[in-house]
Coordinates of C-alpha atoms in Angstrom, one line a residue:
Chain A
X1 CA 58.4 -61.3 18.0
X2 CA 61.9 -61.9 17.4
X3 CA 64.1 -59.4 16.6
X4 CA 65.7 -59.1 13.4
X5 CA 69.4 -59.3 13.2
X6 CA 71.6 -58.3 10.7
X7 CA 76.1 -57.8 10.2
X8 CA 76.6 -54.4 10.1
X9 CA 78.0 -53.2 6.2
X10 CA 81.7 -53.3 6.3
X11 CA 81.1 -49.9 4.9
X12 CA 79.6 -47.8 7.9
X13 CA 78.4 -44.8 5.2
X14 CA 76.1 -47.6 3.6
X15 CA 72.8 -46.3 3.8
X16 CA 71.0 -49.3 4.4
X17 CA 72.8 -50.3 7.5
X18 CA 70.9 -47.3 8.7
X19 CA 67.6 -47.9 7.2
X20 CA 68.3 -51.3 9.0
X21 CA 68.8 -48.9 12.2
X22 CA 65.8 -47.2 11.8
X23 CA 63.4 -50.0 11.5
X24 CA 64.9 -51.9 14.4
X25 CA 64.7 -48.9 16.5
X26 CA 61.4 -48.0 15.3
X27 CA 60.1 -51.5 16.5
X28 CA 61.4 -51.6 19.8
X29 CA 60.0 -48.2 20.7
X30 CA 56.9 -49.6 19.4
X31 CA 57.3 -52.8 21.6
X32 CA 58.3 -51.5 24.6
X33 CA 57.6 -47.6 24.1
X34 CA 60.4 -44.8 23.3
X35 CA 61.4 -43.8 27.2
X36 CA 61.9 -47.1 28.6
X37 CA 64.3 -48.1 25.2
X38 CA 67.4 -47.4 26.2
X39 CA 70.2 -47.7 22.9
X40 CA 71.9 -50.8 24.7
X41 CA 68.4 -52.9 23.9
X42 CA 69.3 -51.4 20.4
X43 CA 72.5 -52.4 20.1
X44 CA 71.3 -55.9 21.0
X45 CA 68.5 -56.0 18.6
X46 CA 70.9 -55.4 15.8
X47 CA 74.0 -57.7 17.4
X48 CA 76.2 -54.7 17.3
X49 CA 78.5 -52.9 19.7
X50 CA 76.4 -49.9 21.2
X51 CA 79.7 -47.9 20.6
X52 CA 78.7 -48.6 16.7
X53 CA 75.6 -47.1 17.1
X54 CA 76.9 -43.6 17.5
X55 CA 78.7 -43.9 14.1
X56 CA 75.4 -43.3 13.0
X57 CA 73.4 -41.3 15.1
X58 CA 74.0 -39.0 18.5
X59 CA 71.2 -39.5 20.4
X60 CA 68.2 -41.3 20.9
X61 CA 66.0 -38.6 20.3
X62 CA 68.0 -37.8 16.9
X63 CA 66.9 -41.5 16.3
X64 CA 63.3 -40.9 17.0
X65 CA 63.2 -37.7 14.9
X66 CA 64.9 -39.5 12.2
X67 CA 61.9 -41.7 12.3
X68 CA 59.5 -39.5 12.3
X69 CA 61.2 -37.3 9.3
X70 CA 61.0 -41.0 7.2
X71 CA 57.3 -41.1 7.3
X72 CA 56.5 -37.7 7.0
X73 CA 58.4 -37.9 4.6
X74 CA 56.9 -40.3 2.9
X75 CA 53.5 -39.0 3.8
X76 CA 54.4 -35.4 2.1
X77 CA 55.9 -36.9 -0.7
X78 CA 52.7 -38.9 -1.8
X79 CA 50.5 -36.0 -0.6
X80 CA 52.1 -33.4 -2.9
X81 CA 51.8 -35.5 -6.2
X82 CA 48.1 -35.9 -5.2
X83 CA 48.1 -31.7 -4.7
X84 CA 49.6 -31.0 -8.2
X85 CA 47.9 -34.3 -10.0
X86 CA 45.5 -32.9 -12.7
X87 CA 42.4 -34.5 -10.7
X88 CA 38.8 -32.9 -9.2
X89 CA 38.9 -32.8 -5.5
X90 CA 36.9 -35.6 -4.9
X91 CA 39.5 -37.8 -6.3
X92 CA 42.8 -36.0 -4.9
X93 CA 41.1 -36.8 -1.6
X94 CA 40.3 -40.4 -2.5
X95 CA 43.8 -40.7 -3.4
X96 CA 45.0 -39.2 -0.3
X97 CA 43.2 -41.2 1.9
X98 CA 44.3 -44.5 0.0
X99 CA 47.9 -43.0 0.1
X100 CA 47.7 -42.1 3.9
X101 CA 46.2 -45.3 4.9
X102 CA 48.4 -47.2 2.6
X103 CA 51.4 -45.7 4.0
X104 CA 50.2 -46.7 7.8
X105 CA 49.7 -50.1 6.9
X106 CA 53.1 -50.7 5.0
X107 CA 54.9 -49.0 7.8
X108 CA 53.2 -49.5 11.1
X109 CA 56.3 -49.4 13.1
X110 CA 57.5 -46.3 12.1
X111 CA 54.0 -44.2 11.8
X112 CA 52.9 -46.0 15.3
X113 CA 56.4 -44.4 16.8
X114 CA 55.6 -41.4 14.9
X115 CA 52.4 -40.6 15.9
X116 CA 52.3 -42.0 19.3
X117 CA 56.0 -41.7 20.6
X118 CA 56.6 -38.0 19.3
X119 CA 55.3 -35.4 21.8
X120 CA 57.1 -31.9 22.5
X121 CA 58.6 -33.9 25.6
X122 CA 60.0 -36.3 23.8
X123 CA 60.9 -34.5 20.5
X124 CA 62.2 -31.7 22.6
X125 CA 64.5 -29.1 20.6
X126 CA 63.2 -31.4 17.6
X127 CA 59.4 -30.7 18.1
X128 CA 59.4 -27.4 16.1
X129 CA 60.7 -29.4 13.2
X130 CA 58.1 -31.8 13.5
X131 CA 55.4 -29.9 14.1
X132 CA 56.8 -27.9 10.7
X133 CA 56.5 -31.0 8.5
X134 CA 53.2 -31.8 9.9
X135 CA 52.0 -28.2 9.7
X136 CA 52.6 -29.0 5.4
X137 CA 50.9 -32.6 5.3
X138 CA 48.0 -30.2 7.1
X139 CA 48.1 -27.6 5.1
X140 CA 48.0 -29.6 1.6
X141 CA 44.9 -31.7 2.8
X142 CA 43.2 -28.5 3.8
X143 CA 43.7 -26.8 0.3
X144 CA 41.8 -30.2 -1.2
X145 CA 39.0 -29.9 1.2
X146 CA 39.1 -25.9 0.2
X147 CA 39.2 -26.3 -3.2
X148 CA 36.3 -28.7 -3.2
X149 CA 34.1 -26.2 -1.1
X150 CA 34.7 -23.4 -3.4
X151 CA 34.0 -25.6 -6.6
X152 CA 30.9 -26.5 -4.5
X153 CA 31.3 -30.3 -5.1
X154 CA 32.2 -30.5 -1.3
X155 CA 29.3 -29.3 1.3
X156 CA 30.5 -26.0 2.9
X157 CA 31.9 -27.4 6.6
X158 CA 34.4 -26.0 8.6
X159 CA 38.1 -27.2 6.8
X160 CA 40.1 -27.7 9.3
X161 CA 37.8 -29.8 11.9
X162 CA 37.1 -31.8 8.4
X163 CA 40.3 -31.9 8.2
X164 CA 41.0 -33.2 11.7
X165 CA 38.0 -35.8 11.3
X166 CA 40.0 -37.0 8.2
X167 CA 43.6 -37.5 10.1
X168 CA 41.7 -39.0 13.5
X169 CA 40.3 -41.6 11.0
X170 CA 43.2 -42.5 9.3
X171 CA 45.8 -41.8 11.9
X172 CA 44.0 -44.2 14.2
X173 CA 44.6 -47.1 12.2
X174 CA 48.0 -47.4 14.5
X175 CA 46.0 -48.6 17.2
X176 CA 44.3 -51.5 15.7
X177 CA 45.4 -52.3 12.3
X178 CA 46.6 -55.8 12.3
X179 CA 49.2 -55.8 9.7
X180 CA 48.4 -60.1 9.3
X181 CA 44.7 -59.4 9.2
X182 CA 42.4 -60.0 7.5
X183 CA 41.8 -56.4 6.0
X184 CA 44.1 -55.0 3.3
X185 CA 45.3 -51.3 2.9
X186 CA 43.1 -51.3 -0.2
X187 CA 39.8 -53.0 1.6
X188 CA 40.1 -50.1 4.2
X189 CA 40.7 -47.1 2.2
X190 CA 37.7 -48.1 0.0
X191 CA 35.2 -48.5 3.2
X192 CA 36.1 -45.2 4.2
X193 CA 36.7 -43.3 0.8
X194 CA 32.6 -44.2 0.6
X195 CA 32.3 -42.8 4.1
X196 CA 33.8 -40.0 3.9
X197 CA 33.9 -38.6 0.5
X198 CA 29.6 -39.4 1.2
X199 CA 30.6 -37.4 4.0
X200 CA 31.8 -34.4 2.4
X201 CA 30.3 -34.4 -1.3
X202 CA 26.9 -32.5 -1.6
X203 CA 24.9 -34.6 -3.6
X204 CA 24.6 -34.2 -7.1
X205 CA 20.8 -34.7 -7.0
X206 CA 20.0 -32.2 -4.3
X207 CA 20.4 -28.3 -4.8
X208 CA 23.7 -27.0 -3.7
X209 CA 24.6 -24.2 -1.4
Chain B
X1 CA 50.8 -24.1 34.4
X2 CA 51.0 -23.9 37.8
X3 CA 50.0 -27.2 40.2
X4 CA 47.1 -27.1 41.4
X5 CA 47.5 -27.3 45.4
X6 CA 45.2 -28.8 47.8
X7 CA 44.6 -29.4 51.9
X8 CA 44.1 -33.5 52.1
X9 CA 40.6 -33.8 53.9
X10 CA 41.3 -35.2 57.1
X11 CA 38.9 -38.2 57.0
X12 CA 41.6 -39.6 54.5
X13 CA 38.2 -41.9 52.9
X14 CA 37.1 -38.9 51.4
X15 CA 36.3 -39.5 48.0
X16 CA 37.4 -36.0 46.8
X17 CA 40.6 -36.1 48.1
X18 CA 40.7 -39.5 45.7
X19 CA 39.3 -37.2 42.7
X20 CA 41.8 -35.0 43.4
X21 CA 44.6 -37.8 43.3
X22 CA 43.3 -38.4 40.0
X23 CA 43.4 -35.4 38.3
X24 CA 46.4 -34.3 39.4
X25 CA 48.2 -37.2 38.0
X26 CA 46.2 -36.8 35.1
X27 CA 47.8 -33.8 34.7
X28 CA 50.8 -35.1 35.2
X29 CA 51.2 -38.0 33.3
X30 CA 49.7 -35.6 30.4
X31 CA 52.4 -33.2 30.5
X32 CA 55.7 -35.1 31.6
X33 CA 54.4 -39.3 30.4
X34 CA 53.4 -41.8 32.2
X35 CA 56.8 -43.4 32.5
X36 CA 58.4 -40.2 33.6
X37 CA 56.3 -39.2 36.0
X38 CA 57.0 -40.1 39.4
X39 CA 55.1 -40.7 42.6
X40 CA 57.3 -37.9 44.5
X41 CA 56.2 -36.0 41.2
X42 CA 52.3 -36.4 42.1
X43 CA 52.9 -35.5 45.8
X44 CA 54.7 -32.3 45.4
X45 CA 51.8 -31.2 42.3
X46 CA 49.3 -32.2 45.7
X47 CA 51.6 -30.4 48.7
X48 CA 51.2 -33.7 50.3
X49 CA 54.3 -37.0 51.9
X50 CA 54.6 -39.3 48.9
X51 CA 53.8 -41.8 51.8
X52 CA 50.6 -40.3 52.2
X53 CA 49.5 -40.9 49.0
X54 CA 49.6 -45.0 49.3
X55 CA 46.9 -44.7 51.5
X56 CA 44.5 -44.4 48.4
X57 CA 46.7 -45.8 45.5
X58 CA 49.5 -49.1 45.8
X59 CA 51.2 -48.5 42.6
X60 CA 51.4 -45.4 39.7
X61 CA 49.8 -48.7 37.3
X62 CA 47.3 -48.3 39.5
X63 CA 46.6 -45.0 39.3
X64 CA 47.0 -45.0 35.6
X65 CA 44.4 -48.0 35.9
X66 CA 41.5 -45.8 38.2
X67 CA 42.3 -43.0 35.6
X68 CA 41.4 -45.2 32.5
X69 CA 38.6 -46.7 34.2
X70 CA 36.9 -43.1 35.1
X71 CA 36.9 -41.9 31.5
X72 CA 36.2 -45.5 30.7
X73 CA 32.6 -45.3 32.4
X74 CA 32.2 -42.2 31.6
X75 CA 31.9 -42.8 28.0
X76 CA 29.9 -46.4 28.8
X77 CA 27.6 -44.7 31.1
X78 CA 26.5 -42.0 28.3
X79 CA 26.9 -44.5 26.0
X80 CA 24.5 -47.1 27.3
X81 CA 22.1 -44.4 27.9
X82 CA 21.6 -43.5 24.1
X83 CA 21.9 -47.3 23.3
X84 CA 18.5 -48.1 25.3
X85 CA 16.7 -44.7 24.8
X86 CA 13.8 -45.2 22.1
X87 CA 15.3 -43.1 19.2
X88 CA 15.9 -44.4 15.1
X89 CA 19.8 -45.5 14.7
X90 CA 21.1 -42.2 13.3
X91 CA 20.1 -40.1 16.2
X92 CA 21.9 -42.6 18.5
X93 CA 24.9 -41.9 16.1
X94 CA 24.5 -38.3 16.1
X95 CA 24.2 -38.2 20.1
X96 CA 26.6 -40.4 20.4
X97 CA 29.4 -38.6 18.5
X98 CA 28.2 -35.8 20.6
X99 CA 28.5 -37.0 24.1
X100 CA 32.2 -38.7 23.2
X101 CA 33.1 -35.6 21.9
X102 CA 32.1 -33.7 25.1
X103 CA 33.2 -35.8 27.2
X104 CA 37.0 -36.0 26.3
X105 CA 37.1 -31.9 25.5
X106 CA 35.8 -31.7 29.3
X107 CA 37.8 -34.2 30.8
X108 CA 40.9 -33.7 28.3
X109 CA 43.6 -34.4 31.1
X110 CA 41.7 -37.8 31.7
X111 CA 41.1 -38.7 28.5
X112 CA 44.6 -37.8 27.2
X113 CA 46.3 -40.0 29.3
X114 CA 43.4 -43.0 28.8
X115 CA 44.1 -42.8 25.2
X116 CA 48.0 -41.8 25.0
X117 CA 49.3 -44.4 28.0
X118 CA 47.5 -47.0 28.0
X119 CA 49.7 -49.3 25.9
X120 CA 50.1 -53.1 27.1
X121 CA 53.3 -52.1 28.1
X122 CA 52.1 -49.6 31.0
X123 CA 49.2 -51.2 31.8
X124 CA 50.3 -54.2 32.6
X125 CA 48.2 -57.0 34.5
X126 CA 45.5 -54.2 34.4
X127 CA 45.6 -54.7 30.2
X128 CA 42.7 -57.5 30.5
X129 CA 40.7 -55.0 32.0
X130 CA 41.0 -52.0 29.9
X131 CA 40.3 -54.0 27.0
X132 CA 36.8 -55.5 28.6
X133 CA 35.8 -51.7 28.9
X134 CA 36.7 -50.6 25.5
X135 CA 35.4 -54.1 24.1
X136 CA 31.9 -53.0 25.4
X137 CA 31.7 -49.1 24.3
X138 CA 32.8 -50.5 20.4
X139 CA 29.7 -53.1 21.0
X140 CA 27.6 -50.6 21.4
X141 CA 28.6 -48.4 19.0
X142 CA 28.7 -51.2 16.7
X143 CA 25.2 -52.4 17.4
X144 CA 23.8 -48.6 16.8
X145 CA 25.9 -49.1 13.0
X146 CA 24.3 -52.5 12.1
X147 CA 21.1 -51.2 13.3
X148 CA 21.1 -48.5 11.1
X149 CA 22.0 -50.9 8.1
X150 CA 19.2 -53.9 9.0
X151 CA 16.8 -50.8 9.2
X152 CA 18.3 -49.6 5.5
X153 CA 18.7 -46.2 7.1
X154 CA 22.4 -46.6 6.6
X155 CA 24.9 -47.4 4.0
X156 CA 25.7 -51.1 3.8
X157 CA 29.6 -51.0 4.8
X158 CA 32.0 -53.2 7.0
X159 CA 30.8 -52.0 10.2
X160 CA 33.8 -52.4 12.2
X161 CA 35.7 -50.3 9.6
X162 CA 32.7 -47.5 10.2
X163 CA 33.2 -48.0 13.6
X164 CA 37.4 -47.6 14.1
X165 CA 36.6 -44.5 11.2
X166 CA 34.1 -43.1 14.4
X167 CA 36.5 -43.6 17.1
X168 CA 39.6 -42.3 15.4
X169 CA 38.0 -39.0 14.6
X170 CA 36.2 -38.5 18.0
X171 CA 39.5 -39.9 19.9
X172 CA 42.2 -38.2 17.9
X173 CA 40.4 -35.0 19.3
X174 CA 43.1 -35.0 22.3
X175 CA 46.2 -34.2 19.4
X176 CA 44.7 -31.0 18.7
X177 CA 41.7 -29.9 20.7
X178 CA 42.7 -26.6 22.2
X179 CA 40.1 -26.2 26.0
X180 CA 40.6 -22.6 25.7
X181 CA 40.5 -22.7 21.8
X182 CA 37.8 -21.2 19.6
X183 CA 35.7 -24.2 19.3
X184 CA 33.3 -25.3 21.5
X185 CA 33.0 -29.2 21.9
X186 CA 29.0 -29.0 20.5
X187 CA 30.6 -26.5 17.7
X188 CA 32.7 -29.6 17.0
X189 CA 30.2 -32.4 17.5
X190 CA 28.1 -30.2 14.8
X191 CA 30.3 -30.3 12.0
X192 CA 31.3 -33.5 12.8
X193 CA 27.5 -34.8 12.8
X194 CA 26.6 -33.8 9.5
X195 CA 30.0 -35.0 8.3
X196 CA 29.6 -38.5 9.7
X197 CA 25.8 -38.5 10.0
X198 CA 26.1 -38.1 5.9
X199 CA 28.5 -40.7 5.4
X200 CA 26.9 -43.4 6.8
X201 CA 23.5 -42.1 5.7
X202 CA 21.7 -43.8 2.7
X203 CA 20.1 -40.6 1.1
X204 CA 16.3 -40.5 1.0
X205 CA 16.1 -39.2 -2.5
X206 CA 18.2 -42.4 -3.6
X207 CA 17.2 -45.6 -3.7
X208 CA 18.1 -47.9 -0.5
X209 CA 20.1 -50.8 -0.5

């Protein structure tokens, strides 16, 4: 892949020179994994003076939790207008799942980074942060799977390995989602919606309980 | 945690003092990262020369290679066990789900690192190689799925989609899976089963197809 090069705003506060920052970065520790990126290969990727870089960031690991924070971000965002949406259970989690999914697919660099590249090692002082935000997105999908269970429209499982089943599924997609394929966002949410919400629902034609 | 120390055998073929190797820089590359683990790193956790440690292992790619290729045929050798025994497609599934899941809470150390490091970029020549393995535990998943859907015992969905949905909940097990935690990896597998078992199932009080 070629990298993507871009002249730097005139104005260094414009925001989209470091949205431009982010993505670049966000691909290269995709490409060639966080640790062995070092912000020289950055600077290059974006034809700028490394000194420039530190305009906009400190470190690198500020970078990679500036990454993370985007799609969490964007993750939480999504996930909390599906919380407070007016909907049954059933379909918040449909529309979670085709949110989350979505959001992967749209964004691979910056979820793969995300979710691959951000360990308590690499995060360091950062990780509590992180595992803060994700701790919400957790929390949010388990009061859905909750909420269904005490309704009794959802069979009465464990939450939070339901949960877990749920993020494995959908988190996973990093590792073999091909963004030119041949399956869309929308093709793959609506397998698995059938999947799993078949997977949680008790049926209406059996007795609950 | 503390490292675990060892005496190297002296008959330096023995086969444990290999094992040993292994899990050591299992450990290892679990807790520090592949890339920042070093081979002075692995023969301090063993109380042994870094020299000594060529004798079994050329390179750290290598090592990451023999540790990928254990959990690899671990997984294939359970795997191609259920495949062949004479049992109807969904209890293939549901053992299965409960020999991965098993498998990587027992081995988590192996598996962690099998999952986590092994990007192109680590693996490097050996890539070809770990892709042949996985290639072969996703056909024989994937043969157990359409099976299930010739027979009409299960739901007529993309069965690569069912598949990656499998894997991602089963693999993602390593983010959160605590060894010393609450659950037991059959407590898991259980909820799990009737989760997955249900989505894929076609319900014998509807009608099939």
């Amino acid at each position: 892949m070629k990298p993507h090069r871009f002249s730097p705003s005139r104005n260094p506060a414009d925001n989209s020179t470091q949205r431009q920052l982010y993505r670049v970065a966000a691909r290269l520790f995709q490409q060639k994994g966080y640790r062995a990126t070092s912000m020289q290969d950055i600077a290059d990727a974006l034809g700028i003076q490394k000194a420039s870089i530190y305009y906009y960031i400190r470190t690198k690991q500020d970078l990679l939790m500036a990454i993370a924070r985007a799609s969490m971000e964007m993750l939480l965002a999504e996930g909390e207008r599906i919380a407070r949406a007016p909907l049954p259970p059933d379909q918040k989690l449909r529309e979670l799942l085709k949110s989350h999914v979505t959001l992967i697919c749209r964004n691979l660099d910056l979820f793969t980074v995300s979710l691959r590249e951000l360990t308590p090692v690499n995060a360091g002082d950062h990780w509590k942060e992180v595992v803060a935000l994700r701790d919400r997105y957790e929390a949010l999908l388990r009061a859905i799977l909750r909420e269904g269970m005490e309704k009794g429209a959802f069979r009465n499982l464990d939450e939070k390995l339901v949960g877990f089943a749920f993020l494995g599924m959908v988190n996973w997609t990093i590792r073999w989602v091909d963004p030119q394929g041949e399956k869309s966002p929308e093709e793959i949410a609506s397998v698995w919606e059938e999947l799993f919400l078949n997977g949680v629902r008790v049926p209406r034609d059996l007795p609950k309980g």
